[in-house]
Short mmCIF file of C-alpha atoms in Angstrom, two decimals:
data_model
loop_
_atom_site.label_atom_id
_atom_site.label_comp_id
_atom_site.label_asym_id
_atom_site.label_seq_id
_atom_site.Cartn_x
_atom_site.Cartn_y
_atom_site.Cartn_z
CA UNK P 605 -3.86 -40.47 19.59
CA UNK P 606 -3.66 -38.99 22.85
CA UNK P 607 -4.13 -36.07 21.86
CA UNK P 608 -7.03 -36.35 20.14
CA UNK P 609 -8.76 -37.99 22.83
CA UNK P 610 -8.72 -34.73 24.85
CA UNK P 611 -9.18 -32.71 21.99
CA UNK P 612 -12.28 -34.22 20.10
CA UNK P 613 -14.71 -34.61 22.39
CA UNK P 614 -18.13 -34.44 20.90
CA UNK P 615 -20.30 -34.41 23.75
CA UNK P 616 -21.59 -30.93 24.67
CA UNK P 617 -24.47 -29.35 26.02
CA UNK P 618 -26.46 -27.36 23.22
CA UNK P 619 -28.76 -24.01 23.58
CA UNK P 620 -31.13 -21.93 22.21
CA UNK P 621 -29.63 -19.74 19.87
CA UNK P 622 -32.02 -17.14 21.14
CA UNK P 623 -30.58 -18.11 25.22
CA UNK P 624 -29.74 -14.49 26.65
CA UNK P 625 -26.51 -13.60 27.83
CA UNK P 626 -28.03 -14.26 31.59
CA UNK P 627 -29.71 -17.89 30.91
CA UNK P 628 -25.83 -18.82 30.42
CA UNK P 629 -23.98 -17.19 32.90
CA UNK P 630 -26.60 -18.99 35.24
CA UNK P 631 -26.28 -22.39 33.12
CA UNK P 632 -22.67 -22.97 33.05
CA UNK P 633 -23.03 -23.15 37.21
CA UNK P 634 -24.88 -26.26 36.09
CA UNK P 635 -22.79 -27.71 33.03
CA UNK P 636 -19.29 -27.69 31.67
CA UNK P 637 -19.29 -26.31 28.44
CA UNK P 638 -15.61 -27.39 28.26
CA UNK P 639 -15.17 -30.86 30.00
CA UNK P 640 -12.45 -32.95 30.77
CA UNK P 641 -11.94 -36.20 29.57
CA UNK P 642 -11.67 -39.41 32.09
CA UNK P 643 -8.33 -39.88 32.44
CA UNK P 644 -6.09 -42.35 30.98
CA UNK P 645 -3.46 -44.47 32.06
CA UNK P 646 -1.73 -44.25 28.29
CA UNK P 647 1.56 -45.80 29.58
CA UNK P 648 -0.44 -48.68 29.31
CA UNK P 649 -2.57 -48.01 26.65
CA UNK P 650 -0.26 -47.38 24.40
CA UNK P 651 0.45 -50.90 24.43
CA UNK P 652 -2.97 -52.02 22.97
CA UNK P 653 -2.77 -52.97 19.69
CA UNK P 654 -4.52 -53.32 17.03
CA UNK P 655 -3.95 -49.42 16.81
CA UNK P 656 -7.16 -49.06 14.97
CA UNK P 657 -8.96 -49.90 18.19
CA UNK P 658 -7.26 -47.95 20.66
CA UNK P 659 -9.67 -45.29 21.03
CA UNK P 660 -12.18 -47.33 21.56
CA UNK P 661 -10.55 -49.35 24.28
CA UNK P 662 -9.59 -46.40 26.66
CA UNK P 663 -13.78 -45.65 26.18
CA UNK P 664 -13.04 -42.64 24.11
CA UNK P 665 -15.31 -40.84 21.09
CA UNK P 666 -13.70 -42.42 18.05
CA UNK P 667 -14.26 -39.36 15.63
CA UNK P 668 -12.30 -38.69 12.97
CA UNK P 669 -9.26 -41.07 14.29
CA UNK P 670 -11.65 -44.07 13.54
CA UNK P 671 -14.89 -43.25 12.62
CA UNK P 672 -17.14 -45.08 10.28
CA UNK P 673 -16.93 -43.30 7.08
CA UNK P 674 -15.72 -45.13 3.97
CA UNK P 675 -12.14 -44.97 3.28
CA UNK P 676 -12.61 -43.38 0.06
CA UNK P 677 -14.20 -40.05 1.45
CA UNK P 678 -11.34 -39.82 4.15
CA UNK P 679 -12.59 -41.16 7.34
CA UNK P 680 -10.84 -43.47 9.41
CA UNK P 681 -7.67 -41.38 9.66
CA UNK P 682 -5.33 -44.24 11.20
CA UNK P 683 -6.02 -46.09 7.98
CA UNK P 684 -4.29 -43.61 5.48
CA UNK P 685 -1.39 -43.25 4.07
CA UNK P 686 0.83 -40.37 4.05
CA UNK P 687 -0.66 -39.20 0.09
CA UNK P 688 -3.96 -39.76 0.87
CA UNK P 689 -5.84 -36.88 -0.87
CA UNK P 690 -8.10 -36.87 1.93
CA UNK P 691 -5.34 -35.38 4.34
CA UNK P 692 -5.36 -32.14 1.64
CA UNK P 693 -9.32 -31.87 2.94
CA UNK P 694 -8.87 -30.72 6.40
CA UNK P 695 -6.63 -27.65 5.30
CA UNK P 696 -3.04 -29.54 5.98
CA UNK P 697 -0.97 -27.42 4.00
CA UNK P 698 1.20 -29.15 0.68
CA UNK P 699 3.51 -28.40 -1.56
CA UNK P 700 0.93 -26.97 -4.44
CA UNK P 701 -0.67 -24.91 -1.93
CA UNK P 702 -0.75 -21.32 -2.81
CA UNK P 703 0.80 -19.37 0.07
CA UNK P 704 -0.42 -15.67 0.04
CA UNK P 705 -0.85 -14.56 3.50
CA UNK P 706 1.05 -12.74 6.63
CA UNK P 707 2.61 -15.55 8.69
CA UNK P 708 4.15 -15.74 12.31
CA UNK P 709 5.97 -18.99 12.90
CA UNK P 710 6.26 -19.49 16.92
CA UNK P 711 8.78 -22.84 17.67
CA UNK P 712 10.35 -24.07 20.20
CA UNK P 713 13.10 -26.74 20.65
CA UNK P 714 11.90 -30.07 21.61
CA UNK P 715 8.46 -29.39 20.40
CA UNK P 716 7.14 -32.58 18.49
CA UNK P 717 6.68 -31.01 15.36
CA UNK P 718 9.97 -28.61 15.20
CA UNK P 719 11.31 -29.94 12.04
CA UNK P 720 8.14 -29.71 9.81
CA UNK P 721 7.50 -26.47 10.85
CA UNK P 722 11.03 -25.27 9.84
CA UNK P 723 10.53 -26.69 6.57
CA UNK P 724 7.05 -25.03 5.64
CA UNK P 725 9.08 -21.95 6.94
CA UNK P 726 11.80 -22.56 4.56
CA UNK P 727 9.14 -24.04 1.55
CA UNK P 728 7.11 -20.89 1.96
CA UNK P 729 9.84 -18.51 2.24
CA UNK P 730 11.05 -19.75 -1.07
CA UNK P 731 8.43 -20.69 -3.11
CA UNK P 732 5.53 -19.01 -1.84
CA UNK P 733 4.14 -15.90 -3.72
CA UNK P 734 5.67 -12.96 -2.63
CA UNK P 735 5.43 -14.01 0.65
CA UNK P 736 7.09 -11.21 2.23
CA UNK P 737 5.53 -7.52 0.28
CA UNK P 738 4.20 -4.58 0.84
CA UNK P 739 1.57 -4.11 -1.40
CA UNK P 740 0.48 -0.27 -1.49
CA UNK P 741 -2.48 0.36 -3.49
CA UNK P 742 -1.65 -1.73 -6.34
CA UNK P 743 2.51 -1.47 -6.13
CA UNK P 744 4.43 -4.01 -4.87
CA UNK P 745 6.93 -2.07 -2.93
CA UNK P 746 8.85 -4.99 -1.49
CA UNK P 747 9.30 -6.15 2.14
CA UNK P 748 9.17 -2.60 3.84
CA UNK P 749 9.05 -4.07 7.51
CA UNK P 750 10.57 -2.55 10.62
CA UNK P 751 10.25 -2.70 13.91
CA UNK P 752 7.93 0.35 14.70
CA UNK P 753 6.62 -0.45 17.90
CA UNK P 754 10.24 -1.38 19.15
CA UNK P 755 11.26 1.98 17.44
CA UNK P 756 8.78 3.77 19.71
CA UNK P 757 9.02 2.43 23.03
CA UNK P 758 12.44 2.32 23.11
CA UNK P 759 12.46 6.20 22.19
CA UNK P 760 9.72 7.05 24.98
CA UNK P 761 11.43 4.63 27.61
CA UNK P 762 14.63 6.49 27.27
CA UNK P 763 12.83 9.84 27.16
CA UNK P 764 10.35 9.24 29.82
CA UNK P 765 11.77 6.43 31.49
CA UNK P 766 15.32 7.08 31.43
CA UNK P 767 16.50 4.00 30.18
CA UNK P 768 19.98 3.58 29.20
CA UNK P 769 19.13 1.96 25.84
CA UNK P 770 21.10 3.86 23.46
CA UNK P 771 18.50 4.72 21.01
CA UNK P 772 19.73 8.20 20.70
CA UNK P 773 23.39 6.54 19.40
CA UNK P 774 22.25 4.19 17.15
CA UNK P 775 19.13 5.84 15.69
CA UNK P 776 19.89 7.95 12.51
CA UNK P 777 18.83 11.26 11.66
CA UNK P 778 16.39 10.20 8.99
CA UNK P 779 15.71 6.65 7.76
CA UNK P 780 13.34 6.62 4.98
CA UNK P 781 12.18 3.64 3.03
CA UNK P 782 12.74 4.19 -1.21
CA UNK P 783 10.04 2.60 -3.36
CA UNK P 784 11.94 0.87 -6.42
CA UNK P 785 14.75 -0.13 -4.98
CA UNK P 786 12.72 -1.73 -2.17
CA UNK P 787 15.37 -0.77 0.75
CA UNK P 788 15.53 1.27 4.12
CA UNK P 789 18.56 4.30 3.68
CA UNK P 790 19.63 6.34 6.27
CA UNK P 791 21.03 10.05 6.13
CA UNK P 792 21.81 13.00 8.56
CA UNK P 793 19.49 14.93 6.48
CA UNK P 794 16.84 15.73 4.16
CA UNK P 795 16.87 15.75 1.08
CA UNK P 796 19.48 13.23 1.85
CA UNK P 797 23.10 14.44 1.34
CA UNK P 798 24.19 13.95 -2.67
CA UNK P 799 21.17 15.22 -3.96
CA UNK P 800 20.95 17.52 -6.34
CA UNK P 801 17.94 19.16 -7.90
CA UNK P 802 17.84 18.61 -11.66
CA UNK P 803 15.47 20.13 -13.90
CA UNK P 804 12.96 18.03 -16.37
CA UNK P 805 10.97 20.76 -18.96
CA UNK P 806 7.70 20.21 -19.46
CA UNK P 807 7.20 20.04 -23.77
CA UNK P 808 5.24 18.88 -26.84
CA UNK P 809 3.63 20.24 -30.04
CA UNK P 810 0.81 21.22 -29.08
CA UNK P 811 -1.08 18.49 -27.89
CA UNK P 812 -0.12 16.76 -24.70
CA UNK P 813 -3.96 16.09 -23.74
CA UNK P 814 -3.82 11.81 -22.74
CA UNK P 815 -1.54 8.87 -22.19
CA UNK P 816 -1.79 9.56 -26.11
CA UNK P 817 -0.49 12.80 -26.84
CA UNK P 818 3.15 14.18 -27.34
CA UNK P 819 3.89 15.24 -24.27
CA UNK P 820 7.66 15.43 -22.97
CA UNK P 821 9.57 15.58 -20.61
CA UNK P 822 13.22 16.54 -20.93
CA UNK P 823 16.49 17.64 -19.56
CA UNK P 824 16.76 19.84 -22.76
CA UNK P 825 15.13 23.35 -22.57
CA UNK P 826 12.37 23.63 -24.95
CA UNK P 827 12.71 26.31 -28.22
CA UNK P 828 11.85 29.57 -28.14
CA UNK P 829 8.41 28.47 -29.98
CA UNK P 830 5.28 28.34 -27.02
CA UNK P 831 3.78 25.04 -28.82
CA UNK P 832 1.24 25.87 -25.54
CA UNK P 833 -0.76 22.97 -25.07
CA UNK P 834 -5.11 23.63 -23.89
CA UNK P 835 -7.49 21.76 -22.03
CA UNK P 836 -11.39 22.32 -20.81
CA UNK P 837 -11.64 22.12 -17.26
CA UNK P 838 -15.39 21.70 -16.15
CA UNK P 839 -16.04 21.50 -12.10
CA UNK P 840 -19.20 19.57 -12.93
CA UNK P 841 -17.13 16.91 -14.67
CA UNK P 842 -13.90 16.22 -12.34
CA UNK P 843 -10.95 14.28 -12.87
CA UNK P 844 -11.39 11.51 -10.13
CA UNK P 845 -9.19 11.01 -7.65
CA UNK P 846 -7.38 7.61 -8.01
CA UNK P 847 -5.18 6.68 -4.77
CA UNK P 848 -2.61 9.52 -3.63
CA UNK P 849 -1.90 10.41 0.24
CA UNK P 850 -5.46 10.43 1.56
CA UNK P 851 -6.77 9.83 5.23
CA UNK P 852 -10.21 9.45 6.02
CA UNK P 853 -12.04 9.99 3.42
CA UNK P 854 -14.82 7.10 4.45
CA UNK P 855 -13.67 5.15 1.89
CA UNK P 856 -14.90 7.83 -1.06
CA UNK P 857 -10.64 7.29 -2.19
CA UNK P 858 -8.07 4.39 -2.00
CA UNK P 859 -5.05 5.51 -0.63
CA UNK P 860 -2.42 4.09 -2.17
CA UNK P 861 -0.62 3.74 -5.19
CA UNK P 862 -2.80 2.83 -8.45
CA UNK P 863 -2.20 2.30 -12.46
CA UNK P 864 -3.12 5.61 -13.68
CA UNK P 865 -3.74 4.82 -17.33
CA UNK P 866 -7.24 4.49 -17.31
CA UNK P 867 -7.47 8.05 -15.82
CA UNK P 868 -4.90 9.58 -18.30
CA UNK P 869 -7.38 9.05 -21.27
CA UNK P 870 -9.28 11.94 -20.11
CA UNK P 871 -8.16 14.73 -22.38
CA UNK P 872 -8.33 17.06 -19.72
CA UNK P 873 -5.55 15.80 -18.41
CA UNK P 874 -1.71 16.60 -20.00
CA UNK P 875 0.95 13.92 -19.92
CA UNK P 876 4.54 14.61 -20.28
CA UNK P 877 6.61 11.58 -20.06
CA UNK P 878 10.61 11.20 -20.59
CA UNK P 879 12.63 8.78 -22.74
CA UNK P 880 13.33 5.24 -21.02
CA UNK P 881 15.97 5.91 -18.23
CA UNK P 882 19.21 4.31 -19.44
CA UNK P 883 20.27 3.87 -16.29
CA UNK P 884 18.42 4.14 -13.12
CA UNK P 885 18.26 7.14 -10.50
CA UNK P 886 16.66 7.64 -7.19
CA UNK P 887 14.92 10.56 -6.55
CA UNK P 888 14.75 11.35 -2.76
CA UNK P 889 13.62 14.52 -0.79
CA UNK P 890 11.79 17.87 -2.13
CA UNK P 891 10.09 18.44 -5.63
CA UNK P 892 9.80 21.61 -7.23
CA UNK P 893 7.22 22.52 -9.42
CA UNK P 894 6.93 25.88 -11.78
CA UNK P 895 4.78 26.33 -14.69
CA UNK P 896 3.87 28.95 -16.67
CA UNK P 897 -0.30 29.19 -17.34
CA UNK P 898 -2.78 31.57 -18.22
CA UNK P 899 -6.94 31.09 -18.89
CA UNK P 900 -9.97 32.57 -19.23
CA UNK P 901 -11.25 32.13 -15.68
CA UNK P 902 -10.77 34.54 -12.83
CA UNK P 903 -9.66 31.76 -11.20
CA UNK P 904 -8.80 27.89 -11.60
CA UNK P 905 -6.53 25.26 -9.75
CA UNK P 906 -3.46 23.43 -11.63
CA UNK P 907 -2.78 20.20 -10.15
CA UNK P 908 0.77 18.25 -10.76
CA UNK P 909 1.12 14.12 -10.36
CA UNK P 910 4.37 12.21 -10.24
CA UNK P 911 4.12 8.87 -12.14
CA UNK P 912 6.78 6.18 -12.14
CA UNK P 913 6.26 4.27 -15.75
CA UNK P 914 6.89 0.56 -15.99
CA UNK P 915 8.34 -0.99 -18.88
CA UNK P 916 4.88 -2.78 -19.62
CA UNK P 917 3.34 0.99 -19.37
CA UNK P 918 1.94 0.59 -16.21
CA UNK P 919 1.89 4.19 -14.50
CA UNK P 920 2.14 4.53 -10.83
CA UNK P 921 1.13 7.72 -8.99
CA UNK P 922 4.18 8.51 -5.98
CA UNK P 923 2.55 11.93 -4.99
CA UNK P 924 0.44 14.79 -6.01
CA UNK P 925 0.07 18.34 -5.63
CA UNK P 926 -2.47 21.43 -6.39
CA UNK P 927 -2.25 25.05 -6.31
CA UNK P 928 -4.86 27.45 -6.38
CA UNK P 929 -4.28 30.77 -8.95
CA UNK P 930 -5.40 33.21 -6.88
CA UNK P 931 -2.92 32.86 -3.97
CA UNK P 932 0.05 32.89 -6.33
CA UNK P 933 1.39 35.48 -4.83
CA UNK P 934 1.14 34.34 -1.08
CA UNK P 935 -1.88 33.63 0.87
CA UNK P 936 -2.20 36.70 2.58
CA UNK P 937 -3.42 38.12 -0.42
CA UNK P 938 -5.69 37.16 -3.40
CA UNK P 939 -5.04 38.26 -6.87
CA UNK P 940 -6.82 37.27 -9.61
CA UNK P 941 -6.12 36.01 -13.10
CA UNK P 942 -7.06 38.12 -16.62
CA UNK P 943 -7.58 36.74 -19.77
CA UNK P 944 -4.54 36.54 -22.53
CA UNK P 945 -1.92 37.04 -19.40
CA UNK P 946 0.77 34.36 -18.75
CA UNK P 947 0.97 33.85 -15.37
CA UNK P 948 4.55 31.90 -13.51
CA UNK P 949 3.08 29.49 -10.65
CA UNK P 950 5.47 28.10 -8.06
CA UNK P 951 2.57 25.05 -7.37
CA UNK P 952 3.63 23.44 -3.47
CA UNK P 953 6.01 20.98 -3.94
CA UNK P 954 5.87 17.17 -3.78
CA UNK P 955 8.19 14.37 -1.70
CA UNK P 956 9.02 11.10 -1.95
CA UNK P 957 11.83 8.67 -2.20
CA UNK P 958 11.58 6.61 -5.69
CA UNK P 959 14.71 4.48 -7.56
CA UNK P 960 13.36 4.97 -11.59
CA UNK P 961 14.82 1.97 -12.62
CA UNK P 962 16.55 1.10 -15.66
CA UNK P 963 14.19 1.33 -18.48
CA UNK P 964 11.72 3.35 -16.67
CA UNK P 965 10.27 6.59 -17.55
CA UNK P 966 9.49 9.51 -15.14
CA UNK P 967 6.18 11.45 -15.99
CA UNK P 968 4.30 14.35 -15.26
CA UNK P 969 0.41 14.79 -15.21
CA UNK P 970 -1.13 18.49 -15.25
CA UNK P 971 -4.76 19.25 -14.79
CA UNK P 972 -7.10 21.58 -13.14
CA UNK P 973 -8.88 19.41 -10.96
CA UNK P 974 -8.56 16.01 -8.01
CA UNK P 975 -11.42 15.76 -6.51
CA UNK P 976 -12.61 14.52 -4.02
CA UNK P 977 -9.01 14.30 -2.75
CA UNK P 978 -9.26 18.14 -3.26
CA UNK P 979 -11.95 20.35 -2.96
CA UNK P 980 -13.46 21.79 -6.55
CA UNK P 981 -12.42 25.32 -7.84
CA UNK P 982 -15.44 26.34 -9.46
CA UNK P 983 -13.73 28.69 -11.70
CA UNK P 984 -15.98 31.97 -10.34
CA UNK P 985 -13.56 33.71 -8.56
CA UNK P 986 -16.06 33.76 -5.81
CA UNK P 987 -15.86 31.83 -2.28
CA UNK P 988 -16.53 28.72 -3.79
CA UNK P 989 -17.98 27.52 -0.17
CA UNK P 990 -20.94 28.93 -0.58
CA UNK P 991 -21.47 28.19 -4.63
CA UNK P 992 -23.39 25.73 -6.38
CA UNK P 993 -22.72 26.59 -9.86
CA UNK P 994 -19.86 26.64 -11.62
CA UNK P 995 -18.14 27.50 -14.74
CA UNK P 996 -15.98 26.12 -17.37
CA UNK P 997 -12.43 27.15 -17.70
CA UNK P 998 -10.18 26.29 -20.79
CA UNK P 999 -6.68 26.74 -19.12
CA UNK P 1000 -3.49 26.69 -20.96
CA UNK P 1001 0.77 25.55 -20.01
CA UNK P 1002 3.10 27.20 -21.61
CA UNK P 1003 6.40 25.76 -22.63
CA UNK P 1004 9.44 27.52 -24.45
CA UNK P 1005 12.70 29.21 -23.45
CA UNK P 1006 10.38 32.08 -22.57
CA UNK P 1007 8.04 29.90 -20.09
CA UNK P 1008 10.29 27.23 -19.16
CA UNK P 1009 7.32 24.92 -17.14
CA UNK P 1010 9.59 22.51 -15.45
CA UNK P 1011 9.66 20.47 -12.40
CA UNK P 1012 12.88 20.02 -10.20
CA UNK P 1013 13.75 16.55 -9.13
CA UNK P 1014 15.92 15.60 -6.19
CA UNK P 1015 18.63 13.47 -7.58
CA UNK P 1016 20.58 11.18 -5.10
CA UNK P 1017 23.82 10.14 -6.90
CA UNK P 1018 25.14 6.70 -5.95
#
């Protein structure tokens, strides 16, 4: 009650909503826009009773502790009782509540409300939805939180400030965070020590165009049979770029990590998935990526994704790459492609730090084209700055014991 009285006053100056910002510098000489209340002997008043009255007998606005409104639509708050549905229309938080949002819980012993503010924390923490996530994109990665900003200033004030902290004792070489398994890992290098690069080939019949195709991806080297699979790229008709590592792109991409499903029904891009893991690995450090192409452009791009496959098929992107054809043989240099030649493409690797759960599959996507992420190869074997017009390139992977197309996976044993 007594705190309401200080809180709720009601009786405020109002102003033009128009009033520039010098009308109220020179008004508030003249009025309080924040007054106190008369104060209140409330050792004494305390004592008053009925308790419905008390506000009104220390002379203060009655409001919402009192006021006239019928019961029924929730006014006179010293009249309810503790379920009264009208409490749930001022925001107070209760049990059926959904709880969604980033919360900082500041407490102090001897505070009047302590204990119910250690059991929301506890409530929430439990039953609240996902109340501690990192949401990236549109995978739940887990609670990834660290202290960063403690991270950093206690590096600089050693550094800079010569603090005896100990920060260069207790930091590690590398911690990294691995999606999946939804926990920080430390190691004295990278690729972390214990992993080993093993080798998935890239494989089908023929037609690994879309989610739909026979695309796979094996530990088994394919036959000596190229069952080569095609595709039409067209630098008028993109595949879109959908999340991936991107920074300021004015909001053209989401960064992030997206269900890629929707995008792998375009037949212009190949998808070579494994069998459901058995058991789960993590996959931590450098990716290596060769394939084996040819086409009947000068020039063209290949681009690679890493997908991680849910059970219920959702596909999530954990990086991408792209290489350009011409520089296949360094960038100091351009050499360009000819038709009915097989070319080998070492395409710049990929990293990230995934745990493929049980009953997860691994996939590769190949295409020609992520735009805007990437800028367009327009197929001309020209500058492609300075080009408006492009051309259409049917591009071809190869896969067999002759052009074994594979990508190398860092494989942390544990």
């Amino acid at each position: 009650i007594s705190w309401l009285y200080g809180v709720q006053n009601t009786q405020r100056p109002t102003f033009p909503s128009d009033i520039s910002r010098e009308d109220m510098i020179r008004l508030s000489m003249y009025f309080d826009l924040a007054p106190e209340m008369p104060r209140v002997n409330w050792s004494e008043a305390f004592w008053h009773l009925p308790v419905e009255d008390m506000m009104r007998h220390v002379n203060g606005p009655e409001g919402i502790f009192a006021d006239s409104a019928p019961v029924a639509t929730g006014g006179r708050m010293i009249q309810r009782t503790p379920d009264d549905p009208a409490w749930y229309k001022g925001g107070l938080y209760h049990d059926d509540e959904p709880f969604g949002v980033p919360s900082l819980w500041f407490m102090s012993w001897y505070d009047v409300s302590i204990g119910p503010n250690l059991a929301l924390f506890n409530h929430v923490t439990h039953k609240a939805e996902d109340p501690e996530q990192t949401i990236v994109g549109e995978r739940n990665v887990g609670d990834a939180r660290l202290d960063y900003n403690g991270l950093v200033y206690s590096w600089f004030d050693y550094w800079l400030k010569s603090e005896a902290n100990g920060i260069t004792d207790t930091l590690p070489k590398v911690r990294y965070y691995t999606m999946g398994s939804n926990e920080w890992q430390t190691s004295a290098t990278w690729p972390p020590e214990g992993a080993d690069l093993v080798t998935y080939y890239l494989d089908s019949d023929g037609n690994a165009n879309t989610l739909r195709g026979d695309g796979r991806l094996t530990t088994v080297q394919p036959s000596s049979r190229d069952n080569a699979d095609n595709f039409t790229y067209d630098p008028m008709n993109p595949v879109r770029s959908h999340g991936g590592n991107v920074c300021c792109t004015g909001g053209a991409i989401r960064a992030g990590s997206f269900d890629q499903q929707e995008m792998e029904e375009r037949s212009d891009i190949l998808v070579y998935t494994s069998e459901p893991l058995q058991e789960g690995i993590e996959v931590s450090g450098t990716i290596e990526i060769t394939l084996y192409v040819s086409s009947d452009a000068r020039d063209t791009d290949f681009t690679v994704k890493l997908v991680d496959v849910y059970p219920d098929g959702k596909a999530y992107n954990l990086d991408e790459t792209i290489q350009r054809a011409r520089y296949r043989e360094g960038y100091d240099k351009q050499v360009f492609m000819e038709e009915g030649s097989v070319y080998r493409l070492e395409v710049s690797p990929m990293s990230t730090s995934n745990y493929f759960a049980t009953g997860h599959r691994i996939r590769i996507e190949v295409s020609s084209s992520n735009f805007p992420r990437f800028t367009r190869n327009l197929n001309t074997g020209g500058n492609n700055y300075d080009e408006t017009e492009g051309v259409v390139a049917r591009n071809t992977v190869h896969h067999s014991r002759e052009y074994p197309s594979q990508i190398r996976l860092p494989v942390v044993k544990r």
